């Protein structure tokens, strides 16, 4: 049964793994609700203190708040915490744009919920595993689901680099086997060298960790290797150039100015050497 509930009584799902975004998609959703109204009810379950926990419809609720809508149609379902987790993940996992970290924690939450429900292979007397059950309603294979869940073992800073695609998905999985201390050490070297590990480098770092050979100088040496199709880059802080460069120059003009200045200085050094002969 559909029931109108005050939007102030709705609370986000606890540890909701899917981030709420304020980009074009959310703007389009807001415009759609403004023009057509809320076409689908929000799915909720009873929550302490007379409130209701959102299972499906977080983005729609945010859009309604932005539009000043005070109450929304809802369907109240009587679900246990684990049942609610499964339904929450299933209703969000097919979003068009999902970050690796979102999938990772969503799959982990659903996996743990299924285990709590007693749907493990040993209890059912079958060979079915939780990752296989998740794969039945997901777009990923059981093996890929296992890989996603591994990402939850990354420290937040490294997981953010995976989301930003600075570290590719598979290298990220390999790095998840490093201890938290080793990951922190790796992060410091990534920031120092401005380089991230490739798959082969991540696999070697994992082996160094397993063999007890994971040290700062080892990580530094690995990250400083020249990768295929990678050219050496020189980075100069803008603060160091502020008093040297003419004002009002765009990026291209700044680059041209620096190249010409370096060429001029190179010629100056050549003339100096010739005078000293």
CSV table of C-alpha atoms in Angstrom, one decimal:
chain,number,residue,atom,x,y,z
A,1,UNK,CA,0.0,0.0,0.0
A,2,UNK,CA,1.3,3.5,-0.9
A,3,UNK,CA,1.4,6.0,1.9
A,4,UNK,CA,2.4,9.7,1.9
A,5,UNK,CA,5.1,10.3,4.5
A,6,UNK,CA,6.8,13.6,5.5
A,7,UNK,CA,10.1,13.8,3.8
A,8,UNK,CA,11.6,14.8,7.2
A,9,UNK,CA,10.9,11.4,8.5
A,10,UNK,CA,13.1,9.6,5.9
A,11,UNK,CA,16.7,8.7,6.8
A,12,UNK,CA,19.4,7.4,4.4
A,13,UNK,CA,20.2,3.7,4.5
A,14,UNK,CA,22.9,3.0,7.1
A,15,UNK,CA,26.3,2.8,5.5
A,16,UNK,CA,24.8,3.4,2.1
A,17,UNK,CA,27.6,2.5,-0.4
A,18,UNK,CA,26.3,4.5,-3.3
A,19,UNK,CA,27.3,8.2,-3.2
A,20,UNK,CA,24.8,10.9,-4.0
A,21,UNK,CA,26.0,13.1,-6.9
A,22,UNK,CA,25.1,16.6,-7.8
A,23,UNK,CA,26.0,16.4,-11.5
A,24,UNK,CA,24.0,16.5,-14.7
A,25,UNK,CA,22.1,13.2,-14.0
A,26,UNK,CA,20.8,14.5,-10.7
A,27,UNK,CA,19.8,17.8,-12.3
A,28,UNK,CA,17.9,15.9,-15.0
A,29,UNK,CA,16.2,13.8,-12.3
A,30,UNK,CA,15.2,17.0,-10.4
A,31,UNK,CA,13.8,18.6,-13.6
A,32,UNK,CA,11.9,15.4,-14.4
A,33,UNK,CA,10.2,15.3,-11.0
A,34,UNK,CA,9.5,19.1,-11.3
A,35,UNK,CA,7.7,18.5,-14.6
A,36,UNK,CA,6.1,15.1,-14.1
A,37,UNK,CA,6.0,14.6,-10.3
A,38,UNK,CA,7.4,11.6,-8.5
A,39,UNK,CA,6.3,8.7,-10.7
A,40,UNK,CA,7.6,5.8,-8.5
A,41,UNK,CA,7.1,5.6,-4.7
A,42,UNK,CA,10.1,5.5,-2.3
A,43,UNK,CA,10.7,2.1,-0.8
A,44,UNK,CA,11.3,2.3,3.0
A,45,UNK,CA,11.3,0.2,6.2
A,46,UNK,CA,10.3,1.2,9.7
A,47,UNK,CA,13.1,2.8,11.7
A,48,UNK,CA,13.4,3.8,15.4
A,49,UNK,CA,11.9,7.0,16.7
A,50,UNK,CA,9.1,6.9,14.2
A,51,UNK,CA,11.3,7.4,11.2
A,52,UNK,CA,11.7,5.4,8.0
A,53,UNK,CA,14.9,4.1,6.4
A,54,UNK,CA,15.2,4.5,2.7
A,55,UNK,CA,15.9,1.3,0.8
A,56,UNK,CA,15.3,2.6,-2.7
A,57,UNK,CA,15.0,6.2,-3.8
A,58,UNK,CA,17.8,8.2,-2.2
A,59,UNK,CA,18.4,10.3,-5.3
A,60,UNK,CA,14.7,11.0,-5.8
A,61,UNK,CA,14.4,12.1,-2.1
A,62,UNK,CA,17.3,14.5,-2.5
A,63,UNK,CA,15.7,15.9,-5.7
A,64,UNK,CA,12.3,16.4,-3.9
A,65,UNK,CA,14.1,18.2,-1.0
A,66,UNK,CA,15.7,20.5,-3.5
A,67,UNK,CA,12.3,21.2,-5.0
A,68,UNK,CA,10.8,22.0,-1.6
A,69,UNK,CA,8.5,18.9,-1.7
A,70,UNK,CA,7.5,18.1,1.9
A,71,UNK,CA,5.9,14.7,1.6
A,72,UNK,CA,6.5,11.8,-0.8
A,73,UNK,CA,4.6,8.5,-1.7
A,74,UNK,CA,6.2,5.5,-0.1
A,75,UNK,CA,5.8,1.8,0.2
A,76,UNK,CA,6.7,0.6,3.7
A,77,UNK,CA,8.1,-2.9,3.7
A,78,UNK,CA,8.6,-5.1,6.8
A,79,UNK,CA,12.2,-6.3,6.3
A,80,UNK,CA,15.0,-7.5,8.5
A,81,UNK,CA,18.3,-5.6,8.3
A,82,UNK,CA,19.8,-8.3,6.1
A,83,UNK,CA,16.8,-8.4,3.8
A,84,UNK,CA,16.9,-4.6,3.5
A,85,UNK,CA,20.6,-4.7,2.5
A,86,UNK,CA,19.9,-7.2,-0.2
A,87,UNK,CA,17.0,-5.2,-1.6
A,88,UNK,CA,19.0,-1.9,-1.3
A,89,UNK,CA,21.9,-3.3,-3.3
A,90,UNK,CA,19.7,-5.0,-5.9
A,91,UNK,CA,17.8,-1.7,-6.5
A,92,UNK,CA,21.0,0.4,-7.0
A,93,UNK,CA,23.6,-1.9,-8.5
A,94,UNK,CA,22.4,-1.4,-12.1
A,95,UNK,CA,22.9,2.4,-12.0
A,96,UNK,CA,24.5,3.7,-15.2
A,97,UNK,CA,27.5,5.3,-13.5
A,98,UNK,CA,28.9,3.4,-10.5
A,99,UNK,CA,32.4,3.9,-9.0
A,100,UNK,CA,34.5,0.8,-8.3
A,101,UNK,CA,34.4,1.7,-4.6
A,102,UNK,CA,30.6,1.7,-4.7
A,103,UNK,CA,30.3,-1.7,-6.2
A,104,UNK,CA,33.0,-3.0,-3.9
A,105,UNK,CA,31.2,-2.1,-0.7
A,106,UNK,CA,27.7,-2.9,-2.1
A,107,UNK,CA,28.8,-6.4,-3.0
A,108,UNK,CA,30.5,-6.8,0.4
A,109,UNK,CA,27.4,-5.7,2.2
A,110,UNK,CA,25.2,-8.1,0.2
A,111,UNK,CA,27.6,-11.0,0.7
A,112,UNK,CA,27.7,-10.5,4.4
A,113,UNK,CA,23.9,-10.2,4.5
A,114,UNK,CA,23.4,-13.4,2.6
A,115,UNK,CA,25.7,-15.2,5.0
A,116,UNK,CA,23.7,-13.8,8.0
A,117,UNK,CA,20.5,-15.1,6.4
A,118,UNK,CA,22.0,-18.6,6.5
A,119,UNK,CA,22.3,-18.9,2.7
A,120,UNK,CA,25.9,-20.3,2.8
A,121,UNK,CA,26.9,-23.4,1.0
A,122,UNK,CA,27.4,-25.5,4.2
A,123,UNK,CA,24.0,-24.6,5.6
A,124,UNK,CA,22.1,-25.3,2.4
A,125,UNK,CA,24.1,-28.4,1.6
A,126,UNK,CA,24.9,-27.2,-1.9
A,127,UNK,CA,28.0,-25.9,-3.7
A,128,UNK,CA,26.4,-22.5,-4.1
A,129,UNK,CA,28.5,-19.6,-2.7
A,130,UNK,CA,27.4,-16.0,-1.9
A,131,UNK,CA,29.4,-14.6,-4.8
A,132,UNK,CA,27.6,-17.0,-7.1
A,133,UNK,CA,24.2,-15.9,-5.7
A,134,UNK,CA,25.1,-12.2,-6.1
A,135,UNK,CA,26.1,-12.9,-9.7
A,136,UNK,CA,22.6,-14.2,-10.5
A,137,UNK,CA,21.2,-10.7,-10.3
A,138,UNK,CA,24.4,-8.6,-11.0
A,139,UNK,CA,26.2,-7.6,-14.2
A,140,UNK,CA,29.4,-9.2,-13.0
A,141,UNK,CA,30.6,-12.8,-12.7
A,142,UNK,CA,31.2,-14.5,-9.4
A,143,UNK,CA,35.0,-14.1,-9.9
A,144,UNK,CA,34.7,-10.4,-10.7
A,145,UNK,CA,32.5,-9.9,-7.6
A,146,UNK,CA,35.3,-11.4,-5.5
A,147,UNK,CA,37.7,-8.9,-7.1
A,148,UNK,CA,35.5,-6.0,-6.3
A,149,UNK,CA,35.1,-7.1,-2.7
A,150,UNK,CA,38.9,-7.2,-2.5
A,151,UNK,CA,39.0,-3.5,-3.1
A,152,UNK,CA,37.4,-2.9,0.3
A,153,UNK,CA,40.7,-3.9,1.8
A,154,UNK,CA,42.4,-0.8,0.3
A,155,UNK,CA,43.0,2.2,2.5
A,156,UNK,CA,40.7,5.1,1.5
A,157,UNK,CA,43.4,7.1,-0.3
A,158,UNK,CA,44.4,4.2,-2.6
A,159,UNK,CA,40.7,3.3,-3.2
A,160,UNK,CA,40.1,6.9,-4.2
A,161,UNK,CA,42.9,6.6,-6.8
A,162,UNK,CA,41.1,3.6,-8.2
A,163,UNK,CA,37.9,5.6,-8.5
A,164,UNK,CA,39.8,8.3,-10.2
A,165,UNK,CA,41.3,5.7,-12.6
A,166,UNK,CA,44.9,6.8,-11.6
A,167,UNK,CA,45.3,3.2,-10.5
A,168,UNK,CA,43.6,0.6,-12.7
A,169,UNK,CA,41.1,-1.9,-11.3
A,170,UNK,CA,43.2,-5.0,-11.5
A,171,UNK,CA,46.4,-3.5,-10.1
A,172,UNK,CA,44.1,-2.1,-7.3
A,173,UNK,CA,43.0,-5.7,-6.5
A,174,UNK,CA,46.7,-6.8,-6.3
A,175,UNK,CA,47.5,-3.9,-4.0
A,176,UNK,CA,44.6,-4.9,-1.7
A,177,UNK,CA,46.7,-7.8,-0.4
A,178,UNK,CA,49.3,-5.4,1.1
A,179,UNK,CA,49.0,-4.7,4.8
A,180,UNK,CA,47.6,-1.3,5.9
A,181,UNK,CA,51.1,-0.2,6.8
A,182,UNK,CA,52.5,-1.2,3.4
A,183,UNK,CA,49.7,0.5,1.6
A,184,UNK,CA,50.5,3.7,3.6
A,185,UNK,CA,54.1,3.4,2.6
A,186,UNK,CA,53.1,2.9,-1.0
A,187,UNK,CA,50.8,5.9,-0.9
A,188,UNK,CA,53.7,8.1,0.3
A,189,UNK,CA,55.9,6.9,-2.6
A,190,UNK,CA,53.1,7.5,-5.1
A,191,UNK,CA,52.8,11.1,-3.9
A,192,UNK,CA,56.6,11.5,-3.9
A,193,UNK,CA,57.2,10.0,-7.4
A,194,UNK,CA,53.9,11.1,-8.9
A,195,UNK,CA,53.6,7.6,-10.4
A,196,UNK,CA,51.2,4.7,-9.9
A,197,UNK,CA,51.9,1.0,-10.3
A,198,UNK,CA,51.0,-1.0,-13.4
A,199,UNK,CA,49.6,-4.5,-13.1
A,200,UNK,CA,53.1,-6.2,-13.3
A,201,UNK,CA,54.5,-3.7,-10.8
A,202,UNK,CA,51.5,-4.3,-8.4
A,203,UNK,CA,52.0,-8.0,-8.7
A,204,UNK,CA,55.7,-7.6,-7.8
A,205,UNK,CA,54.8,-5.4,-4.8
A,206,UNK,CA,52.4,-8.1,-3.6
A,207,UNK,CA,55.2,-10.7,-3.9
A,208,UNK,CA,57.6,-8.4,-2.0
A,209,UNK,CA,55.0,-8.2,0.7
A,210,UNK,CA,54.5,-11.9,0.9
A,211,UNK,CA,58.2,-12.6,1.0
A,212,UNK,CA,58.9,-10.0,3.6
A,213,UNK,CA,60.9,-7.8,1.2
A,214,UNK,CA,58.6,-4.7,1.2
A,215,UNK,CA,60.8,-1.7,2.0
A,216,UNK,CA,60.7,2.0,1.1
A,217,UNK,CA,63.7,1.8,-1.3
A,218,UNK,CA,62.1,-1.3,-3.0
A,219,UNK,CA,58.8,0.6,-3.6
A,220,UNK,CA,60.6,3.7,-4.8
A,221,UNK,CA,62.7,1.6,-7.3
A,222,UNK,CA,59.6,-0.1,-8.7
A,223,UNK,CA,57.6,3.1,-9.1
A,224,UNK,CA,60.6,4.9,-10.8
A,225,UNK,CA,60.8,2.3,-13.5
A,226,UNK,CA,60.0,3.7,-16.9
A,227,UNK,CA,56.8,2.0,-18.2
A,228,UNK,CA,56.1,1.3,-21.8
A,229,UNK,CA,54.8,4.3,-23.7
A,230,UNK,CA,55.6,6.5,-20.7
A,231,UNK,CA,57.8,9.5,-21.2
A,232,UNK,CA,59.7,11.2,-18.4
A,233,UNK,CA,58.0,14.3,-17.2
A,234,UNK,CA,59.4,17.3,-15.3
A,235,UNK,CA,57.0,19.1,-13.0
A,236,UNK,CA,57.7,22.6,-11.6
A,237,UNK,CA,55.6,24.2,-8.9
A,238,UNK,CA,53.7,27.3,-10.1
A,239,UNK,CA,54.8,29.1,-7.0
A,240,UNK,CA,58.4,28.9,-8.2
A,241,UNK,CA,57.6,30.4,-11.5
A,242,UNK,CA,55.2,33.2,-10.3
A,243,UNK,CA,57.9,35.9,-10.1
A,244,UNK,CA,59.6,34.8,-13.3
A,245,UNK,CA,56.7,34.5,-15.8
A,246,UNK,CA,55.0,37.5,-17.3
A,247,UNK,CA,51.4,37.9,-16.0
A,248,UNK,CA,48.3,36.9,-17.9
A,249,UNK,CA,49.8,34.0,-19.8
A,250,UNK,CA,47.7,30.9,-20.5
A,251,UNK,CA,49.0,27.4,-20.3
A,252,UNK,CA,50.2,27.1,-23.9
A,253,UNK,CA,52.0,30.5,-23.8
A,254,UNK,CA,53.6,29.6,-20.5
A,255,UNK,CA,54.9,26.3,-22.0
A,256,UNK,CA,56.3,28.2,-25.0
A,257,UNK,CA,57.9,30.8,-22.8
A,258,UNK,CA,59.7,28.1,-20.6
A,259,UNK,CA,60.9,26.2,-23.7
A,260,UNK,CA,62.3,29.4,-25.2
A,261,UNK,CA,63.9,30.4,-21.9
A,262,UNK,CA,65.6,27.0,-21.6
A,263,UNK,CA,66.8,27.1,-25.2
A,264,UNK,CA,68.2,30.6,-24.6
A,265,UNK,CA,70.0,29.4,-21.4
A,266,UNK,CA,71.4,26.4,-23.3
A,267,UNK,CA,72.9,28.7,-25.9
A,268,UNK,CA,74.3,30.9,-23.1
A,269,UNK,CA,76.0,27.9,-21.5
A,270,UNK,CA,77.5,26.9,-24.9
A,271,UNK,CA,79.0,30.4,-25.4
A,272,UNK,CA,80.4,30.3,-21.9
A,273,UNK,CA,82.2,27.0,-22.5
A,274,UNK,CA,83.6,28.4,-25.8
A,275,UNK,CA,85.0,31.4,-24.0
A,276,UNK,CA,86.7,29.2,-21.4
A,277,UNK,CA,88.6,27.2,-24.0
